[in-house]
XYZ file of C-alpha atoms in Angstrom:
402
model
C 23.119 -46.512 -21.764
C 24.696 -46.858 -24.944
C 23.411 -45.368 -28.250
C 21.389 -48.578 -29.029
C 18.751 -48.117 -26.452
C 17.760 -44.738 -27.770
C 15.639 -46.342 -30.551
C 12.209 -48.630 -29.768
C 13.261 -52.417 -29.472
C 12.982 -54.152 -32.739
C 12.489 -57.505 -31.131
C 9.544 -56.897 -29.246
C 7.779 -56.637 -32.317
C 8.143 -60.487 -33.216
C 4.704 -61.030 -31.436
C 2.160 -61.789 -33.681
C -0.515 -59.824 -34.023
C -3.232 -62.656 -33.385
C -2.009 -62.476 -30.022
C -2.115 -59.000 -29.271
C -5.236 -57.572 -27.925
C -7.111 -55.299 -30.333
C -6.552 -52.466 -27.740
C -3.215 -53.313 -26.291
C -0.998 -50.380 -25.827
C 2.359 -50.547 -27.744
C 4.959 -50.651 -25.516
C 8.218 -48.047 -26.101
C 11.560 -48.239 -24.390
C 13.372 -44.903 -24.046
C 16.312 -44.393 -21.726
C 15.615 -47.462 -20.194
C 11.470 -46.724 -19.329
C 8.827 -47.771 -20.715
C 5.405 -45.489 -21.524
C 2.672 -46.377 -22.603
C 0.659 -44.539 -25.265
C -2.924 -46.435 -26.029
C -4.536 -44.252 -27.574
C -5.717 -40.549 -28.924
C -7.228 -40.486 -25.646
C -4.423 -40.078 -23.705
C -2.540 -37.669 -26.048
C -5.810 -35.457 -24.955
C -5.636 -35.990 -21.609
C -2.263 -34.749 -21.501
C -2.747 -31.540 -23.501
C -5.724 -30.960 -21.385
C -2.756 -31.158 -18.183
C -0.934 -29.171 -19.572
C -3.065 -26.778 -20.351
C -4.319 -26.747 -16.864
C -0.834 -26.388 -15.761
C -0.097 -23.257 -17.757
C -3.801 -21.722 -17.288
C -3.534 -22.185 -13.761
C 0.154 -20.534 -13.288
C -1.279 -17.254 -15.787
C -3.987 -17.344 -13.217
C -1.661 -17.274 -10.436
C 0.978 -15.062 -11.237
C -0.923 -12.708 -13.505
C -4.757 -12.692 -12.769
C -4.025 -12.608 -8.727
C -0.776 -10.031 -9.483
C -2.473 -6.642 -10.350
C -3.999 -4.099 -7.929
C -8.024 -4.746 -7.459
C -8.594 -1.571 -9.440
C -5.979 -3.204 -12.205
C -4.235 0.173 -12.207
C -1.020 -1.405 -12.621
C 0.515 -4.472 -13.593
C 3.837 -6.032 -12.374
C 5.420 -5.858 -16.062
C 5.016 -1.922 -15.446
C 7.279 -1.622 -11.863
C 9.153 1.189 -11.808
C 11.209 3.175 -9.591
C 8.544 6.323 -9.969
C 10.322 9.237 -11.090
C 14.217 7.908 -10.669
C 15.745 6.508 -13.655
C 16.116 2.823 -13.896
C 19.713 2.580 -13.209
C 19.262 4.488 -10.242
C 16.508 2.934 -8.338
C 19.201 0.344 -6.636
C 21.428 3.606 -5.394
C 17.905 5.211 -4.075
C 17.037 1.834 -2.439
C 19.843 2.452 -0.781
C 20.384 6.243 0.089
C 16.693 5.892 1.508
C 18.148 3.776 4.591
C 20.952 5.948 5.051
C 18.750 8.891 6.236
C 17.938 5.763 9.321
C 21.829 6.250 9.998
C 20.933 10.034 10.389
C 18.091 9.833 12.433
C 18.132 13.491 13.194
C 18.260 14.661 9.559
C 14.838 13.249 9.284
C 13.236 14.826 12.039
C 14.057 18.655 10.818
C 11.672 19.767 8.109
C 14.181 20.736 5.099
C 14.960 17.001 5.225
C 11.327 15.413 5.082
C 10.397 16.471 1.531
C 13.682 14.449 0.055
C 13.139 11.536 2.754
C 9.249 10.899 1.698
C 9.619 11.495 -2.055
C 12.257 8.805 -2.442
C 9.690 6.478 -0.471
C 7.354 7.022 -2.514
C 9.033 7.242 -5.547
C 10.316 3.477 -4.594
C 6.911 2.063 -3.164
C 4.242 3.844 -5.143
C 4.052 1.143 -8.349
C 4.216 -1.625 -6.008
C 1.580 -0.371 -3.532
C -0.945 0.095 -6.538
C 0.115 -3.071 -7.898
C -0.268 -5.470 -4.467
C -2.943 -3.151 -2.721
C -5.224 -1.273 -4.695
C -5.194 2.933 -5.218
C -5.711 3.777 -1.988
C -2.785 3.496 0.431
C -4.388 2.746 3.347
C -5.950 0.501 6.333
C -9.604 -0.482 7.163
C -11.408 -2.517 9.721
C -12.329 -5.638 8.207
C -16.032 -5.556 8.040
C -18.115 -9.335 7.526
C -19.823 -9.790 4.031
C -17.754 -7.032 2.445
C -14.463 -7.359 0.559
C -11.470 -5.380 1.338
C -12.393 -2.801 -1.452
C -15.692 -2.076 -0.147
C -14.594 -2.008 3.025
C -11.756 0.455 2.169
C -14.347 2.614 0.160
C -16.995 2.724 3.510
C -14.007 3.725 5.892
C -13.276 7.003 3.438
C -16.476 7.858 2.465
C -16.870 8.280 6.282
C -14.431 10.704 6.712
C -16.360 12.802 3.910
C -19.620 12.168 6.200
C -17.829 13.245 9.866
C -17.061 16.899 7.703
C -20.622 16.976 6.921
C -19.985 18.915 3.246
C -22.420 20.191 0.556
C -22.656 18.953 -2.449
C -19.956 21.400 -4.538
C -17.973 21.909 -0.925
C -14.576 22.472 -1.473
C -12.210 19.565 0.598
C -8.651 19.107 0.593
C -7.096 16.257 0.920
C -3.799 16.382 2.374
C -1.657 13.418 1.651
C -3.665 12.065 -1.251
C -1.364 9.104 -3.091
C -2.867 8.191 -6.532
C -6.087 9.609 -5.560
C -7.831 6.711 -4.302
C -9.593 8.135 -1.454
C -10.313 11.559 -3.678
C -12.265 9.620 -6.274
C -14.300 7.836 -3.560
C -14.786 10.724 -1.532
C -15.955 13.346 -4.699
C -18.220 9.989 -6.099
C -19.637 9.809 -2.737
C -20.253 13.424 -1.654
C -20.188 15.483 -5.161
C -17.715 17.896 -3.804
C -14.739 19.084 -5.643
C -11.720 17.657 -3.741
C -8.296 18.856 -4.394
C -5.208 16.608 -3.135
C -1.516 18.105 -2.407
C 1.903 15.389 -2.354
C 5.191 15.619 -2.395
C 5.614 13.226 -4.880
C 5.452 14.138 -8.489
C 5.139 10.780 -9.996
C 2.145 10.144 -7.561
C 0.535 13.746 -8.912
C 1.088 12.438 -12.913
C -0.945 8.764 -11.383
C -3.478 10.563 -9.750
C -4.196 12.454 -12.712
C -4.083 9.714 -15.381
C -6.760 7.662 -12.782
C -9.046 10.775 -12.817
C -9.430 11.267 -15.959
C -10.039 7.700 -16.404
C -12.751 7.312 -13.673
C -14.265 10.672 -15.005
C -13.482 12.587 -12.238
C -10.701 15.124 -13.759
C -12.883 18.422 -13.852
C -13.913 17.242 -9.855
C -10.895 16.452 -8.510
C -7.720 18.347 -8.942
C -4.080 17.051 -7.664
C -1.699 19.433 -6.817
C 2.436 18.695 -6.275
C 3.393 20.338 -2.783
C 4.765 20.133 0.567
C 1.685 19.713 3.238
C 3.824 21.662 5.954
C 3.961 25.115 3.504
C 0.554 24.835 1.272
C 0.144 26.896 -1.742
C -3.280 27.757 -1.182
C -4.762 30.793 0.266
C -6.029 31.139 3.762
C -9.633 30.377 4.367
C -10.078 28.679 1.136
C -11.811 25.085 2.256
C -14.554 23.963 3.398
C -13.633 20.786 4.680
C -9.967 18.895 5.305
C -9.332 15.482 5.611
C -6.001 13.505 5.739
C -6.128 9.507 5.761
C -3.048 8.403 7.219
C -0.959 10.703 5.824
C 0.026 13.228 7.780
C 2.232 10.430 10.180
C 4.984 11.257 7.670
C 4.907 14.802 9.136
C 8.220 15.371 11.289
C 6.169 17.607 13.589
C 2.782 17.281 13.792
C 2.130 20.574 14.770
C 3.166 22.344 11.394
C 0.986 20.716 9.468
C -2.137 20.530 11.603
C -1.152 24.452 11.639
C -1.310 24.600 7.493
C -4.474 22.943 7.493
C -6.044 25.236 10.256
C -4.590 28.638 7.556
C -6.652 27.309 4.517
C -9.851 26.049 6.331
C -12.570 28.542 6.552
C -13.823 29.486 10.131
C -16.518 27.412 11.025
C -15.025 24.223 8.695
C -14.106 20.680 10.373
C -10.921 18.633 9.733
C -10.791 14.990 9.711
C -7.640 12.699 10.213
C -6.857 9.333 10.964
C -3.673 9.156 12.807
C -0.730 6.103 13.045
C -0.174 5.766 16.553
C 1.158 4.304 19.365
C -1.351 3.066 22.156
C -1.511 2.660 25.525
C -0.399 -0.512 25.220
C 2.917 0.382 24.052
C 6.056 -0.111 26.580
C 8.975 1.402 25.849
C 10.969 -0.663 27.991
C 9.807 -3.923 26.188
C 12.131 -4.848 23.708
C 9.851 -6.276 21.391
C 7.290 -3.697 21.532
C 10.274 -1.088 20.363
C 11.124 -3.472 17.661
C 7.857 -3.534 16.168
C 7.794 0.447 16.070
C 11.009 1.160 14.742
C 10.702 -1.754 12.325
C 7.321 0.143 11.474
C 8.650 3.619 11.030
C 12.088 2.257 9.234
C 9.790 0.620 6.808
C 7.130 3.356 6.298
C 9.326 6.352 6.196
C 8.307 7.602 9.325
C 10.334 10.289 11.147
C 8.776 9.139 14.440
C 5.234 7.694 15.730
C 3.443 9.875 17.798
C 1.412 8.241 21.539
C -2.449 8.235 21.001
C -2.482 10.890 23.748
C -0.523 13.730 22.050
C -2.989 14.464 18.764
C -5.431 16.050 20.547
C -3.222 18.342 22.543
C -1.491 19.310 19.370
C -4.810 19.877 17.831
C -5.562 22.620 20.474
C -2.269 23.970 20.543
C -2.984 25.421 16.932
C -6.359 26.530 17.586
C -8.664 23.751 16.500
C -11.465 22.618 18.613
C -11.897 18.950 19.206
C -15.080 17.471 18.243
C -14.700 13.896 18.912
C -11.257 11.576 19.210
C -11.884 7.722 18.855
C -9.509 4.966 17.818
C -11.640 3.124 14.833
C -9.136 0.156 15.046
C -10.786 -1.052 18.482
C -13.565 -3.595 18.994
C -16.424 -3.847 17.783
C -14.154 -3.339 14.719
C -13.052 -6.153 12.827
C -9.052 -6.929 12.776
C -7.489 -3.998 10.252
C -4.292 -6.434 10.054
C -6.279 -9.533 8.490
C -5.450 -8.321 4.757
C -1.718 -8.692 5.211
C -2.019 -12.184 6.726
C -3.384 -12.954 4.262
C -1.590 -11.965 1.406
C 1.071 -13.540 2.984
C 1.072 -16.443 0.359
C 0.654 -13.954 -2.512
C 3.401 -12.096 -1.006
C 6.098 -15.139 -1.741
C 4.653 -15.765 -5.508
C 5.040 -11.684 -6.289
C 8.277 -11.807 -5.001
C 9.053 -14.421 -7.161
C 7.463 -12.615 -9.890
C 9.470 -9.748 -9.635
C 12.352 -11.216 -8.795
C 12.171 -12.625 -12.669
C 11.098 -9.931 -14.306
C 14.313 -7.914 -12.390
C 16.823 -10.974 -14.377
C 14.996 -10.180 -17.195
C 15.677 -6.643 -17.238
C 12.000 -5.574 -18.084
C 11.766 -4.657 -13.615
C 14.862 -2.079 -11.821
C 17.124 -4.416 -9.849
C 15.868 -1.981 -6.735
C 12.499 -3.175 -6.936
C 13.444 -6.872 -5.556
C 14.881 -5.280 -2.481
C 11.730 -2.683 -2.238
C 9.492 -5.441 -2.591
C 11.242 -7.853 0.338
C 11.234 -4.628 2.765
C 7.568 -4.033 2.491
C 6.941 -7.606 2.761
C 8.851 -7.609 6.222
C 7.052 -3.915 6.870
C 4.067 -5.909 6.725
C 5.094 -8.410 9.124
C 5.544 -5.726 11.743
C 2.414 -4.010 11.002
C 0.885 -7.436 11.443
C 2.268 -7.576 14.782
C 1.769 -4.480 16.212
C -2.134 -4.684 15.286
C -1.935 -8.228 16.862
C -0.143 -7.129 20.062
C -2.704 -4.165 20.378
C 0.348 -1.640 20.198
C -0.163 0.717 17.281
C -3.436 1.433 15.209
C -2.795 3.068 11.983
C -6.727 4.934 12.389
C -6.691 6.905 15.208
C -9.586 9.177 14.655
C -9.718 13.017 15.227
C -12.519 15.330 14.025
C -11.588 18.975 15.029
C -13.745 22.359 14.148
C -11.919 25.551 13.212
C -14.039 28.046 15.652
C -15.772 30.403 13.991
C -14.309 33.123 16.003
C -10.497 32.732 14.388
C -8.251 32.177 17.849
C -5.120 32.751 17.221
C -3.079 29.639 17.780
C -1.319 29.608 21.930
C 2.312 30.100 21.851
């Protein structure tokens, strides 16, 4: 077009206006179209689009983007406690320890392994899931939060504590499950992890919630505890202590600090006895699990109970929670499946922009296909990440077997 049809025809205007209609709409040609404006009417209708347009993609990449306890927002990703420019090179060193499989399986290495997980995941977790970094069965009528509240206040209930008891919670994140578990039972929990930026989030979400004089947070290694023998009165460790690269040495620290007579709850990521290890896709769906979850190795369901013993615990009751009558645990990453793709491009924007660590894209795409094998092995029956185990320390100490 030349420069001509950038300005409304003249000529169409030689009309009279005895023949126009008194609400005819004036037509415009622009780049060779014609619109059609007829009146204030439709100047509001399309501001009222528009504004549907924009309230609805707020809605969708801001209301639906924080955690349900809107602990953190996606503007505030981080890489935890590694410097921005560095979160890329982590990303990075953290698969490496997969090329030295055996370096994670000796306990020097763990510490160093876990903390850079968690120093990569932590924001991200509280941001897509909620404070508690954890599984629950799906239970009919209740959301996922209340559902995730009922499955750790149980734990609290199978230790059967007093009011003022002293529990430890070993593995305890950002403190989700401690604030539950002191609202629900008034005891005074205290939570040990390895990761120091998770012990400074803990603490800022006590003291909001009002639990900071009942719940303490301590920065530590679960496998050498600095707390005194017989100090508890109660354990508990919600999926946590599958980061352990022998289970024995820290169901052995926790056995030290409880008081004879206390009880010790976990629930356990494990494979069950559905797993093959001479089907190819069942071994893909593990190691894709423990490569995304910073997991030295799963244990078999059959092996916690015998390790249990072996230190000197008594076994109460065992019981896979994931099983029916229980409602699928994987339903909550199916379906934030779709939410999944518009974070991603969330972050993925706020990485050009320079206000998100370039690492966090690539964090954020290997949780998303973490998921994806979690989803699978709770569909193929395989692994349950709440394998059950209530165990009493006897009242007579036995020394642990040999």
């Amino acid at each position: 077009n030349d420069g001509n049809s950038l300005s409304p025809s003249i000529n169409k205007r030689s009309h009279s206006k005895s023949n126009q209609q008194p609400n005819a709409a004036i037509p415009v040609t622009y780049l060779g179209s014609s619109t059609s404006l007829s009146s204030p009417m439709d100047v509001l209708a399309l501001f009222c689009t528009a504004s549907l347009v924009a309230g609805g993609l707020f809605w969708f990449l801001c209301v639906l983007g924080p955690a349900e306890q809107k602990g953190k927002r996606a503007v505030h990703l981080s890489g935890g406690s590694i410097a921005r420019d560095k979160v890329q090179d982590k990303y990075k060193q953290y698969w490496s320890f997969f090329r030295r499989p055996k370096e994670i399986e000796t306990a020097d290495k763990v510490p160093a392994f876990v903390d850079t997980f968690y120093n990569l995941v932590t924001d991200i977790y509280e941001w897509g899931w909620g404070q508690s970094f954890h599984f629950s069965p799906s239970i009919p009528g209740k959301s996922h939060r209340d559902a995730t509240r009922l499955h750790e206040e149980m734990a609290v209930d199978l230790l059967d504590v007093k009011p003022g008891a002293r529990v430890l919670d070993a593995g305890c994140g950002v403190g989700g499950p401690m604030r539950a578990i002191a609202a629900h039972s008034d005891a005074h929990v205290v939570g040990i992890t390895i990761n120091e930026y998770q012990v400074n989030r803990a603490r800022a979400h006590n003291k909001k919630a009002g639990f900071d004089s009942q719940c303490e947070v301590v920065c530590g290694n679960f496998l050498q505890m600095p707390f005194a023998d017989n100090s508890f009165d109660g354990a508990y460790s919600i999926e946590a202590t599958c980061h352990a690269p022998k289970l024995q040495d820290v169901y052995a620290e926790i056995y030290r600090v409880l008081k004879p007579g206390s009880l010790y709850v976990s629930y356990e990521w494990v494979t069950t006895e559905l797993y093959r290890e001479d089907d190819p896709e069942h071994v893909e769906i593990i190691r894709g699990i423990e490569r995304g979850d910073a997991l030295p190795g799963l244990r078999r369901f059959d092996e916690i109970a015998e390790i249990a013993r072996k230190v000197g615990f008594e076994v109460v009751k065992e019981k896979d929670l994931a099983k029916p009558p229980a409602m699928p645990w994987w339903v909550r990453l199916k379906m934030g499946r779709i939410a999944y793709w518009r974070n991603h491009v969330l972050v993925m924007v706020l990485a050009f922009l320079g206000i998100a660590p370039k690492g966090v894209v690539d964090v954020h795409e290997m949780l998303f296909k973490t998921a994806d094998y979690l989803v699978r092995g709770g569909e193929t029956g395989i692994f349950t990440p709440m394998h059950m185990i209530l165990c009493r320390k006897p009242e007579n100490k036995i020394p642990p077997s040999s």
